[in-house]
Tab-separated table of C-alpha atoms in Angstrom:
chain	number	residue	atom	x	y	z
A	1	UNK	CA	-11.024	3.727	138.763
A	2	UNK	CA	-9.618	2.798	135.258
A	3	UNK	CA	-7.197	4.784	133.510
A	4	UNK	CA	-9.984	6.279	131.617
A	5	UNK	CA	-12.353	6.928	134.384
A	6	UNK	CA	-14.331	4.350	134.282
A	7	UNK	CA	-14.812	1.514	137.643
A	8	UNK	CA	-11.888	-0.647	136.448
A	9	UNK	CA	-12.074	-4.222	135.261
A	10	UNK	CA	-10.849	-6.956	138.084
A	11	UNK	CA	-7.855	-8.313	137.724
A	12	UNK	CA	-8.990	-11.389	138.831
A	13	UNK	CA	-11.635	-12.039	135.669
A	14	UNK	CA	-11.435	-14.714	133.360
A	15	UNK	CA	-9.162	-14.791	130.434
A	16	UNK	CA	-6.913	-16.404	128.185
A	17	UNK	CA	-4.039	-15.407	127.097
A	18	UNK	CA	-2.955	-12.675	124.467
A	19	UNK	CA	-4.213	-13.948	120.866
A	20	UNK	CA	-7.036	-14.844	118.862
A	21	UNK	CA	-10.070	-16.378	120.389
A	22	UNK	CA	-12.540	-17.614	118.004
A	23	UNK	CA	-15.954	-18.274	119.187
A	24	UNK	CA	-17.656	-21.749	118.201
A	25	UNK	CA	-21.122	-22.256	118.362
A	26	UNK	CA	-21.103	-25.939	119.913
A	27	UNK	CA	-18.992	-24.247	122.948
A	28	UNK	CA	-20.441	-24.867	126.367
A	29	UNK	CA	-20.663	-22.407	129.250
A	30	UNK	CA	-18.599	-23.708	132.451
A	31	UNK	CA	-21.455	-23.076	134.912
A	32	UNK	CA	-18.060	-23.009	137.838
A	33	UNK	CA	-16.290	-20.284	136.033
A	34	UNK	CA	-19.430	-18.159	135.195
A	35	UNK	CA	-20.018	-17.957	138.663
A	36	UNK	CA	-16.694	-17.284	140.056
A	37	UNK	CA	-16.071	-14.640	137.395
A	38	UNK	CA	-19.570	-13.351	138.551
A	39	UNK	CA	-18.927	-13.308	141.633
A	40	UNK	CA	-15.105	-11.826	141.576
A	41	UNK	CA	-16.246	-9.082	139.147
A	42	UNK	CA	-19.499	-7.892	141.837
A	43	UNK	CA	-17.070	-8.025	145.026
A	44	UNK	CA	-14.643	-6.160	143.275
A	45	UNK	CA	-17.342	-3.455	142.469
A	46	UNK	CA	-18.410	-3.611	145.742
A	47	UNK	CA	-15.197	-2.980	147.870
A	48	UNK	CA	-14.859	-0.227	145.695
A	49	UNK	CA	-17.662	1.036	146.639
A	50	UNK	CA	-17.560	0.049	150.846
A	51	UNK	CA	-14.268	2.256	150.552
A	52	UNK	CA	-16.162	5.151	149.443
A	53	UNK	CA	-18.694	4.492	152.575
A	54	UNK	CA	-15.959	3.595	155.189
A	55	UNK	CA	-14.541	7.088	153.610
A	56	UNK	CA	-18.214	8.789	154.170
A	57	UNK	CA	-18.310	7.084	157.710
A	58	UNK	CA	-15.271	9.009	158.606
A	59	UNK	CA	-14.995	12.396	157.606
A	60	UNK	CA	-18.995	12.488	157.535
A	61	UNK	CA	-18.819	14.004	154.371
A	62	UNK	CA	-18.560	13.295	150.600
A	63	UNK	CA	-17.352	15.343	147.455
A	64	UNK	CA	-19.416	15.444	144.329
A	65	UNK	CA	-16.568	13.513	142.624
A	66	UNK	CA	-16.722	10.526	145.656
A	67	UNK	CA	-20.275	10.555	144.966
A	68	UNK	CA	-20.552	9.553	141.325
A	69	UNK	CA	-17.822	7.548	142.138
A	70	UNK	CA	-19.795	5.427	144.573
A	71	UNK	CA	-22.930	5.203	142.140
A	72	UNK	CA	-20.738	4.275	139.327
A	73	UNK	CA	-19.451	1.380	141.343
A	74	UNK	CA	-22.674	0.346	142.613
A	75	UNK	CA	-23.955	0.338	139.099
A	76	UNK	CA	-21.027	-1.270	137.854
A	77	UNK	CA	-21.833	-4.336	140.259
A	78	UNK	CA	-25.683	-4.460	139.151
A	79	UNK	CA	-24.911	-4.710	135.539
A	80	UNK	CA	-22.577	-7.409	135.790
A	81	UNK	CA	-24.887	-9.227	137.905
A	82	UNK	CA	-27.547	-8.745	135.883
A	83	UNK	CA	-25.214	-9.607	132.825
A	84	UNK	CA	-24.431	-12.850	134.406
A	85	UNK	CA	-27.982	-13.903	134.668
A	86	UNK	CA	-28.540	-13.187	130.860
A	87	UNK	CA	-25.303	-15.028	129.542
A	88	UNK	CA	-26.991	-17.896	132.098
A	89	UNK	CA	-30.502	-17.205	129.922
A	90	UNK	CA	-28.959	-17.931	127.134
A	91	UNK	CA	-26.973	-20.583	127.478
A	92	UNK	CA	-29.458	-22.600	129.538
A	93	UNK	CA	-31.353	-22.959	126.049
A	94	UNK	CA	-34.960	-21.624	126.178
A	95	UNK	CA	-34.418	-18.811	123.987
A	96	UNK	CA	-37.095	-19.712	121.422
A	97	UNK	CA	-35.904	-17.105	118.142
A	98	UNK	CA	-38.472	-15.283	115.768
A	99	UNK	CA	-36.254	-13.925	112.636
A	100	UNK	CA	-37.392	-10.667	110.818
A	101	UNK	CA	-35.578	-8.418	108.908
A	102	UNK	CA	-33.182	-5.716	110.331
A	103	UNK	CA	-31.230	-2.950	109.396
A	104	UNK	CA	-28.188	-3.678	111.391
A	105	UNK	CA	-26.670	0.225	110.577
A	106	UNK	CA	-30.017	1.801	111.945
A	107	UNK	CA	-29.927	-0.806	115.172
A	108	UNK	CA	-25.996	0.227	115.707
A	109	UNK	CA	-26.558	3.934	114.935
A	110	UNK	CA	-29.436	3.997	117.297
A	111	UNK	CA	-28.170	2.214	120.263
A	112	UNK	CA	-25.187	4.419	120.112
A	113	UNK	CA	-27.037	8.021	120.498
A	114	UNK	CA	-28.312	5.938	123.303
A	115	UNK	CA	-25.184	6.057	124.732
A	116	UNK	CA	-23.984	9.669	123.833
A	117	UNK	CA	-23.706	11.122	127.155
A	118	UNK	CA	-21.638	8.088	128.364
A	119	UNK	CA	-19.665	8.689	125.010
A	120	UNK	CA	-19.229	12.538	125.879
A	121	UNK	CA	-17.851	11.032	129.402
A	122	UNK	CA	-14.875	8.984	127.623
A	123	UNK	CA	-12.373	10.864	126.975
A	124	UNK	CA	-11.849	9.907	123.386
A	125	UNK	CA	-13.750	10.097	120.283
A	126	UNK	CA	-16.228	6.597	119.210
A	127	UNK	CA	-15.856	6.656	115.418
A	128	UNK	CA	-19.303	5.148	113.369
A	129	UNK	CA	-18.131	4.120	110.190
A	130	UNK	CA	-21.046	2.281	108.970
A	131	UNK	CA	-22.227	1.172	105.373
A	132	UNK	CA	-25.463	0.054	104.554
A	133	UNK	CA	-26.517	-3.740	106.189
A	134	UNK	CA	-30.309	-5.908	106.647
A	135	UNK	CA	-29.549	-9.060	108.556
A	136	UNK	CA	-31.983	-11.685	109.113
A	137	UNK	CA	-32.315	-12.134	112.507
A	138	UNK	CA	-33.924	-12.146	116.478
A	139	UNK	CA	-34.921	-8.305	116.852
A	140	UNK	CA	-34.682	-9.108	121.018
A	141	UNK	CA	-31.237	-11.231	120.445
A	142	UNK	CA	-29.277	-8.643	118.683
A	143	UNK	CA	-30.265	-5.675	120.188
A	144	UNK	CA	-28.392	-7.589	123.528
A	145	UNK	CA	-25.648	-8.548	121.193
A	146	UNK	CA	-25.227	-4.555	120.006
A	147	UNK	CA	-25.571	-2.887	123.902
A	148	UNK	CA	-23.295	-6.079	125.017
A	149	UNK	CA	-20.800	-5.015	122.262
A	150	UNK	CA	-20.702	-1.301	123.291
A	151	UNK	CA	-20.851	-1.796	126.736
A	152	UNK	CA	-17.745	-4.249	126.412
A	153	UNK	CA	-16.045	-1.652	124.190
A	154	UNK	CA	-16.658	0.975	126.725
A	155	UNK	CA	-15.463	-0.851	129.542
A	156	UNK	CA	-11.966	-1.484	128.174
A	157	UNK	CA	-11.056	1.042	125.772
A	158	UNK	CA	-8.458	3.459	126.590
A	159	UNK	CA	-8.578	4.939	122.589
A	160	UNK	CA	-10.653	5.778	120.055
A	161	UNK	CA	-13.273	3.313	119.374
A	162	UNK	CA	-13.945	2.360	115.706
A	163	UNK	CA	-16.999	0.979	115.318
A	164	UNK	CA	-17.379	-0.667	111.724
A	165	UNK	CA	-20.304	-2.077	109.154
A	166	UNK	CA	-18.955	-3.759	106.042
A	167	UNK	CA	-20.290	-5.842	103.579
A	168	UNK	CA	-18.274	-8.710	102.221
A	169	UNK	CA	-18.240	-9.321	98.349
A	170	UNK	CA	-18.202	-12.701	98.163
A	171	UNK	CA	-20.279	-14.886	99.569
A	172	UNK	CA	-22.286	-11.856	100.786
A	173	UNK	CA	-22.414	-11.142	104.503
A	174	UNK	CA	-22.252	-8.243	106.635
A	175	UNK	CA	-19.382	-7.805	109.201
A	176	UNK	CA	-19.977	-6.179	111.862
A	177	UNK	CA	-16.515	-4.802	114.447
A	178	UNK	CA	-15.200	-2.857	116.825
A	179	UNK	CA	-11.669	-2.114	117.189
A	180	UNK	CA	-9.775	0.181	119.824
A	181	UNK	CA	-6.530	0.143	122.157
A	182	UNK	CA	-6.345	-1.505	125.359
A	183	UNK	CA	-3.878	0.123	127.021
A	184	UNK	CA	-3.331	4.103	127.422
A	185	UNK	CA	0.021	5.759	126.188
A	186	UNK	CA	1.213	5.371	129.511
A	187	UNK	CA	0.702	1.772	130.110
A	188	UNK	CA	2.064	1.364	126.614
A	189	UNK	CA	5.522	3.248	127.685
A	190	UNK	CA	5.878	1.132	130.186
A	191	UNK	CA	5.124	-2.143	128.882
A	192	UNK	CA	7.477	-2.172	126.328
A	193	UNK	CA	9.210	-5.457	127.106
A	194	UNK	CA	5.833	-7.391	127.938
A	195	UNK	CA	2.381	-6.910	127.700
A	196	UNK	CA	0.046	-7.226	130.702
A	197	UNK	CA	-2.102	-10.335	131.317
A	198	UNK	CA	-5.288	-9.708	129.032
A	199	UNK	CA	-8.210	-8.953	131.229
A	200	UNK	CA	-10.861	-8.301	128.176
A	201	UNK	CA	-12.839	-11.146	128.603
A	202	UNK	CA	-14.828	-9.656	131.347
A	203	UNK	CA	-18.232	-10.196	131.636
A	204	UNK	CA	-19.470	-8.172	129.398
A	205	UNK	CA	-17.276	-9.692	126.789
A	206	UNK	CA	-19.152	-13.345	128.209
A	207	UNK	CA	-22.593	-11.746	127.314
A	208	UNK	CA	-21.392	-10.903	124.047
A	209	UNK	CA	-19.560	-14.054	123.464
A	210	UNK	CA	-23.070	-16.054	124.030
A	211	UNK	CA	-25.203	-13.777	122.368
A	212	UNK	CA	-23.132	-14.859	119.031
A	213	UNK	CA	-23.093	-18.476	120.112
A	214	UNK	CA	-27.159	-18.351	120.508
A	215	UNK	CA	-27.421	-16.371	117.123
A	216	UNK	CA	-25.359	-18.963	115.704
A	217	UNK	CA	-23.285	-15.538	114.050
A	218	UNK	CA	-19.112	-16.858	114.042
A	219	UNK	CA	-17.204	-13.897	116.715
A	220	UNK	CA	-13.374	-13.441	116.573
A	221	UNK	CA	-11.357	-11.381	119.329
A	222	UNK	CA	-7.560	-10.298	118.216
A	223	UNK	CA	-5.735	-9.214	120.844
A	224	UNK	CA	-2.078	-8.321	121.274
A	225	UNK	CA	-2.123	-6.901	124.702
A	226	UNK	CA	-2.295	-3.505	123.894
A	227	UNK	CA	-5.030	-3.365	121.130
A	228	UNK	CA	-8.233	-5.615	120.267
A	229	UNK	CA	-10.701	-5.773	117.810
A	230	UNK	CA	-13.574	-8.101	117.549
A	231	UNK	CA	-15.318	-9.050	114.086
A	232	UNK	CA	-19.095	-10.490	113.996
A	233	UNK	CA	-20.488	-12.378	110.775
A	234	UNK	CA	-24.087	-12.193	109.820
A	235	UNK	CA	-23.951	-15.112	107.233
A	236	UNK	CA	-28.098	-14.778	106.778
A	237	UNK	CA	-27.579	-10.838	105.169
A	238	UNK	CA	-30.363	-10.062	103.131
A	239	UNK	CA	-29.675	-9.370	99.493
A	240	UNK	CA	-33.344	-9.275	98.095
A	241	UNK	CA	-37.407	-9.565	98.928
A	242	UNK	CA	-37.364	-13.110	97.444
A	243	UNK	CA	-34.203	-14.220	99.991
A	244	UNK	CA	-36.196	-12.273	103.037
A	245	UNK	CA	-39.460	-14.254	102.601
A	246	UNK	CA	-36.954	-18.034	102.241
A	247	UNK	CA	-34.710	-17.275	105.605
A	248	UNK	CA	-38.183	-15.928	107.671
A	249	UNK	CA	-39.898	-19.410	106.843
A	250	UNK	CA	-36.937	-21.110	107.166
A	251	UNK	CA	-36.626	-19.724	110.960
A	252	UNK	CA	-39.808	-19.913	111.701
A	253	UNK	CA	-39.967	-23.826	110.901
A	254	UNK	CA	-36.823	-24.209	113.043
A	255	UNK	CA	-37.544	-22.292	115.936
A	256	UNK	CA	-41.081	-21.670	117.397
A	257	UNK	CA	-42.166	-20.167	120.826
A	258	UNK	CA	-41.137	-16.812	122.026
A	259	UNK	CA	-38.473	-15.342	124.213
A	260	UNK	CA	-38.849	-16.352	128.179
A	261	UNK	CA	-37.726	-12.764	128.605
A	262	UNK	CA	-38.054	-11.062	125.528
A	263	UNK	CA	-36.675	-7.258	126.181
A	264	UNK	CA	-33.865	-8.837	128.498
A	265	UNK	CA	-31.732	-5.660	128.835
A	266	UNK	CA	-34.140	-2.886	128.083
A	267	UNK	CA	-33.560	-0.057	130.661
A	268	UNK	CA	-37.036	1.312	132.079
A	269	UNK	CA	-37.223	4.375	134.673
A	270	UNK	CA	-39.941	4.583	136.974
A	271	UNK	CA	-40.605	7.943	138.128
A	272	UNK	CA	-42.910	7.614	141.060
A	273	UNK	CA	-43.550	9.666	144.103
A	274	UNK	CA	-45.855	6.705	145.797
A	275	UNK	CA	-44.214	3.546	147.000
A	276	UNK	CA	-47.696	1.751	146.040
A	277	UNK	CA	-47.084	3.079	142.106
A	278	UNK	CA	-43.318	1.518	142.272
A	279	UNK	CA	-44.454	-1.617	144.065
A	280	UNK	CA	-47.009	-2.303	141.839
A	281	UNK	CA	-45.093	-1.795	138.304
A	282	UNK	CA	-42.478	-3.820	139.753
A	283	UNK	CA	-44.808	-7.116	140.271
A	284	UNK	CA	-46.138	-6.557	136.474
A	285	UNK	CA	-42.962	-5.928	134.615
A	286	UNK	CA	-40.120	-8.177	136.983
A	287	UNK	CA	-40.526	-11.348	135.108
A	288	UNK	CA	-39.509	-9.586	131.680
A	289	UNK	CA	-35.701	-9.601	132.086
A	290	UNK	CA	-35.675	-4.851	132.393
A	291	UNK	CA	-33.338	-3.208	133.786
A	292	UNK	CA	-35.305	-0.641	136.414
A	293	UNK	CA	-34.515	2.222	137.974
A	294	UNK	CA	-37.287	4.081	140.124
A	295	UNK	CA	-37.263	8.075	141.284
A	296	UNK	CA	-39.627	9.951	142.901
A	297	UNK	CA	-39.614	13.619	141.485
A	298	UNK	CA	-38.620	15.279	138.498
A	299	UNK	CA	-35.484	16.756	139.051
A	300	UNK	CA	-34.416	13.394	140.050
A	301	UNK	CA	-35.092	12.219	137.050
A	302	UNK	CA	-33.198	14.696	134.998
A	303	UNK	CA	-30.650	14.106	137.148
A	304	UNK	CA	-30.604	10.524	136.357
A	305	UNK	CA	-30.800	10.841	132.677
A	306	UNK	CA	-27.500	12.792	132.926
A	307	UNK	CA	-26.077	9.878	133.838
A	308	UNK	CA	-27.862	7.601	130.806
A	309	UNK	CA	-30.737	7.541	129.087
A	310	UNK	CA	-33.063	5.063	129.732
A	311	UNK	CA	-35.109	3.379	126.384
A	312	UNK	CA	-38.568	3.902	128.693
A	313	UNK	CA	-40.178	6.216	131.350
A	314	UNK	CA	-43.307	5.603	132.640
A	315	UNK	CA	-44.272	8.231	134.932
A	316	UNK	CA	-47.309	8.993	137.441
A	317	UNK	CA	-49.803	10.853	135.533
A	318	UNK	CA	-50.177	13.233	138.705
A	319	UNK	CA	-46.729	14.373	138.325
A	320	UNK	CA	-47.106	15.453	135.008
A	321	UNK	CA	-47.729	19.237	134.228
A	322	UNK	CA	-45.573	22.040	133.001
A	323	UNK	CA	-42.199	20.821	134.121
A	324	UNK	CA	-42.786	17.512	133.538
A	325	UNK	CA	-43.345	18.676	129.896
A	326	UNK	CA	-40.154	20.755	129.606
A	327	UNK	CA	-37.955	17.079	130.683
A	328	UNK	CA	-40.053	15.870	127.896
A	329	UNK	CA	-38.798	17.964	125.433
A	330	UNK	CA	-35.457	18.152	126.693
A	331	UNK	CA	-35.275	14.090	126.804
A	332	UNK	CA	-37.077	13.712	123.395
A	333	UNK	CA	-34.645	16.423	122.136
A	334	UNK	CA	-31.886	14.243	122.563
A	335	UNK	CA	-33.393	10.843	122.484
A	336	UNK	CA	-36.047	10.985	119.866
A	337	UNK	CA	-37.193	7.625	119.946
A	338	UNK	CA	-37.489	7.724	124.222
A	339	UNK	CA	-41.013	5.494	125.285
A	340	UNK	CA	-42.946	7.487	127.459
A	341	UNK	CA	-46.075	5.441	129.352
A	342	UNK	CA	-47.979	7.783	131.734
A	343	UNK	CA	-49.600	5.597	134.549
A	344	UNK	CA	-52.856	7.117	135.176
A	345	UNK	CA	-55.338	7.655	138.300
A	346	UNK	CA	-58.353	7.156	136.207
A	347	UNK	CA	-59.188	6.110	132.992
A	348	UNK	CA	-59.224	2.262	131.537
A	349	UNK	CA	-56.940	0.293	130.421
A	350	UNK	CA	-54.628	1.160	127.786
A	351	UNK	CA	-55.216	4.777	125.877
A	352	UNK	CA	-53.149	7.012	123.720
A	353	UNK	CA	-53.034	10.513	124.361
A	354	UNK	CA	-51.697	13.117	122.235
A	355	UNK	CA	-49.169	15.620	123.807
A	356	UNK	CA	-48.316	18.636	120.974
A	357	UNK	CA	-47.829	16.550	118.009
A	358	UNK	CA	-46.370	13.265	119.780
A	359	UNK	CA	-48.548	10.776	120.812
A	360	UNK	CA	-48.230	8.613	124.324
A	361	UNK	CA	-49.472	6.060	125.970
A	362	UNK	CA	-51.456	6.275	129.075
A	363	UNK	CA	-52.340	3.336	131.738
A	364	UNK	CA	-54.808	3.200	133.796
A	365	UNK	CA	-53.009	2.126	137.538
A	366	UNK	CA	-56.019	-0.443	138.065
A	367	UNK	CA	-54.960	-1.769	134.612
A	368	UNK	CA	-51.217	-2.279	134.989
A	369	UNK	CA	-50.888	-5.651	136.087
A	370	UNK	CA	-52.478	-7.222	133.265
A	371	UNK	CA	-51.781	-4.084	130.124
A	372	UNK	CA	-48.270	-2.722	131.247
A	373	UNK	CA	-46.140	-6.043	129.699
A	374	UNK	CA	-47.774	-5.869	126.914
A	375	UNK	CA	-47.504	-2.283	126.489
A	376	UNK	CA	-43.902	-1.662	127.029
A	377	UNK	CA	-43.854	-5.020	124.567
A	378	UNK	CA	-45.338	-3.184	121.659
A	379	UNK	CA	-43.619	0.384	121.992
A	380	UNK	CA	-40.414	-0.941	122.600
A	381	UNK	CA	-40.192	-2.981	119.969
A	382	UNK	CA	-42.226	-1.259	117.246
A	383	UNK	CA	-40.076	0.962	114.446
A	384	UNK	CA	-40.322	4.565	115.233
């Protein structure tokens, strides 16, 4: 574990060495190197986690502490995994983007009281300093540019992170950064004659990195070995109704076609008590680039959510009830805009159902195959 906590970065992962790196757009991903630094960061994750096992094995017991320890680094090797096969997506070039309008200080906001419990788990305070920004852009491409900039921020800050909007004067564009240090008070004590070797450009940092490249947005890391801060441009900011209308057609006549996985990185939780449920939402929704987690019983689920909040549940209608109702609140409480899909026994197709004053979907099982992409496609990505 990291200084801070968290499953600590490999070693071993790809970087360069303390400075400025400065992303360009023509830059090609070394398909070699991807998947050694893939493949380093998952085995690292991994023996992390067989230690905890061998350790099980043993004494034939574990601690609550060993535990979380051994999920944490068992999640830590499926998001880098599945992080390497979206820096792959995008740099293989079938991304096909659709720009609209988006207020980049709502999006940021957002995806951070996404995050709060893993913020509350830090250690140190995230700091949103965030003026007023509407960027033209993918709605699918930078929400994975915003998680892939908090998750990298996450993963290597031993500080308090300041996360920053700002407008520049002239020419207008917003600037969007993040800024922390690297290294603990410790480390810093006793590194005073040399820094460390940089380890930042994990793989998160990668998925970040070509996320900017696809978006065409110019990315700068400074680094000194004990601090780093990383700066995004958003050259097409929108100033005016008139300059919305000329970027959309302009996108539009430059890139047609839609995402081949257009909520790549949207984290859905299946809570299921029948294998047959899970098996068959899995088939309808595995070709969309989700994140999935399944459980099969409430308290599970609450459990789960203490560890991160999802952005979906869909949930067997026959589980539902008066507990089912209380998570509800409690989730909707602190995640407002949480997706809730029931998956239903009966009815047909696609149906909304009204639960207090909320309104939910509800699908009917025999339905799923053919109405549950779509569905998660609409409520996922419509304003709330």
């Amino acid at each position: 574990m990291s200084a801070s906590g968290k499953p600590a970065v490999p070693a071993d992962a790809a970087s360069t060495s303390t400075g400025d790196a400065t992303a360009s757009a023509a830059e090609a991903v070394d398909g070699h190197a991807l998947l050694g630094q893939l493949g380093s960061e998952v085995a690292s994750a991994l023996s992390a986690a067989l230690e905890r096992v061998n350790a099980l094995a043993t004494t034939g017991k574990i601690g609550r502490k060993g535990l979380r320890e051994l999920r944490e680094y068992i999640e830590l090797a499926r998001r880098v995994s599945i992080m390497g096969q979206q820096v792959n997506r995008l740099a293989s070039g079938r991304v096909r983007q659709q720009a609209e309008r988006i207020d980049l200080t709502a999006l940021l906001r957002d995806s951070l009281a996404q995050h709060k419990r893993q913020i509350e788990s830090l250690g140190f305070d995230v700091r949103p300093l965030l003026g007023p920004a509407q960027v033209m852009a993918d709605p699918t491409l930078i929400f994975t540019l915003v998680e892939a900039l908090i998750e990298w921020s996450f993963e290597h800050a031993r500080s308090a992170i300041d996360f920053r909007i700002e407008l520049n004067e002239w020419p207008v564009f917003a600037r969007l950064s993040a800024a922390f240090r690297s290294l603990s008070d410790e480390q810093v004590e006793q590194s005073l004659v040399s820094f460390p070797e940089s380890t930042l450009q994990s793989m998160s940092w990668r998925l970040l990195q070509q996320a900017a490249h696809t978006m065409e947005l110019p990315i700068k890391l400074e680094e000194d070995g004990a601090s780093a801060r990383v700066v995004i441009e958003f050259p097409r900011t929108v100033n005016d109704p008139s300059e919305t209308a000329a970027l959309r057609d302009r996108t539009d006549a430059e890139r047609q076609g839609l995402n081949s996985k257009p909520l790549a990185g949207s984290h859905v939780l299946v809570l299921a008590a029948r294998r047959e449920t899970r098996s068959l939402v899995r088939d309808a929704i595995r070709h969309m680039g989700l994140m999935i987690d399944y459980v099969t019983t409430i308290d599970e689920a609450r459990e789960f959510c203490k560890g991160g909040m999802p952005h979906a549940i869909l949930h067997e209608g026959s589980l539902g009830g008066e507990r089912f109702e209380r998570l509800r609140i409690d989730l909707l409480r602190e995640m407002p805009k949480l997706v809730f899909i029931e998956l239903s026994d009966d009815g047909k197709g696609l149906e909304t159902r009204r639960v207090g004053d909320r309104q939910f979907s509800s699908l009917s099982l025999s339905s799923v195959m053919e109405s549950l992409p779509p569905a998660l496609m609409f409520e996922l990505s419509r304003p709330r």
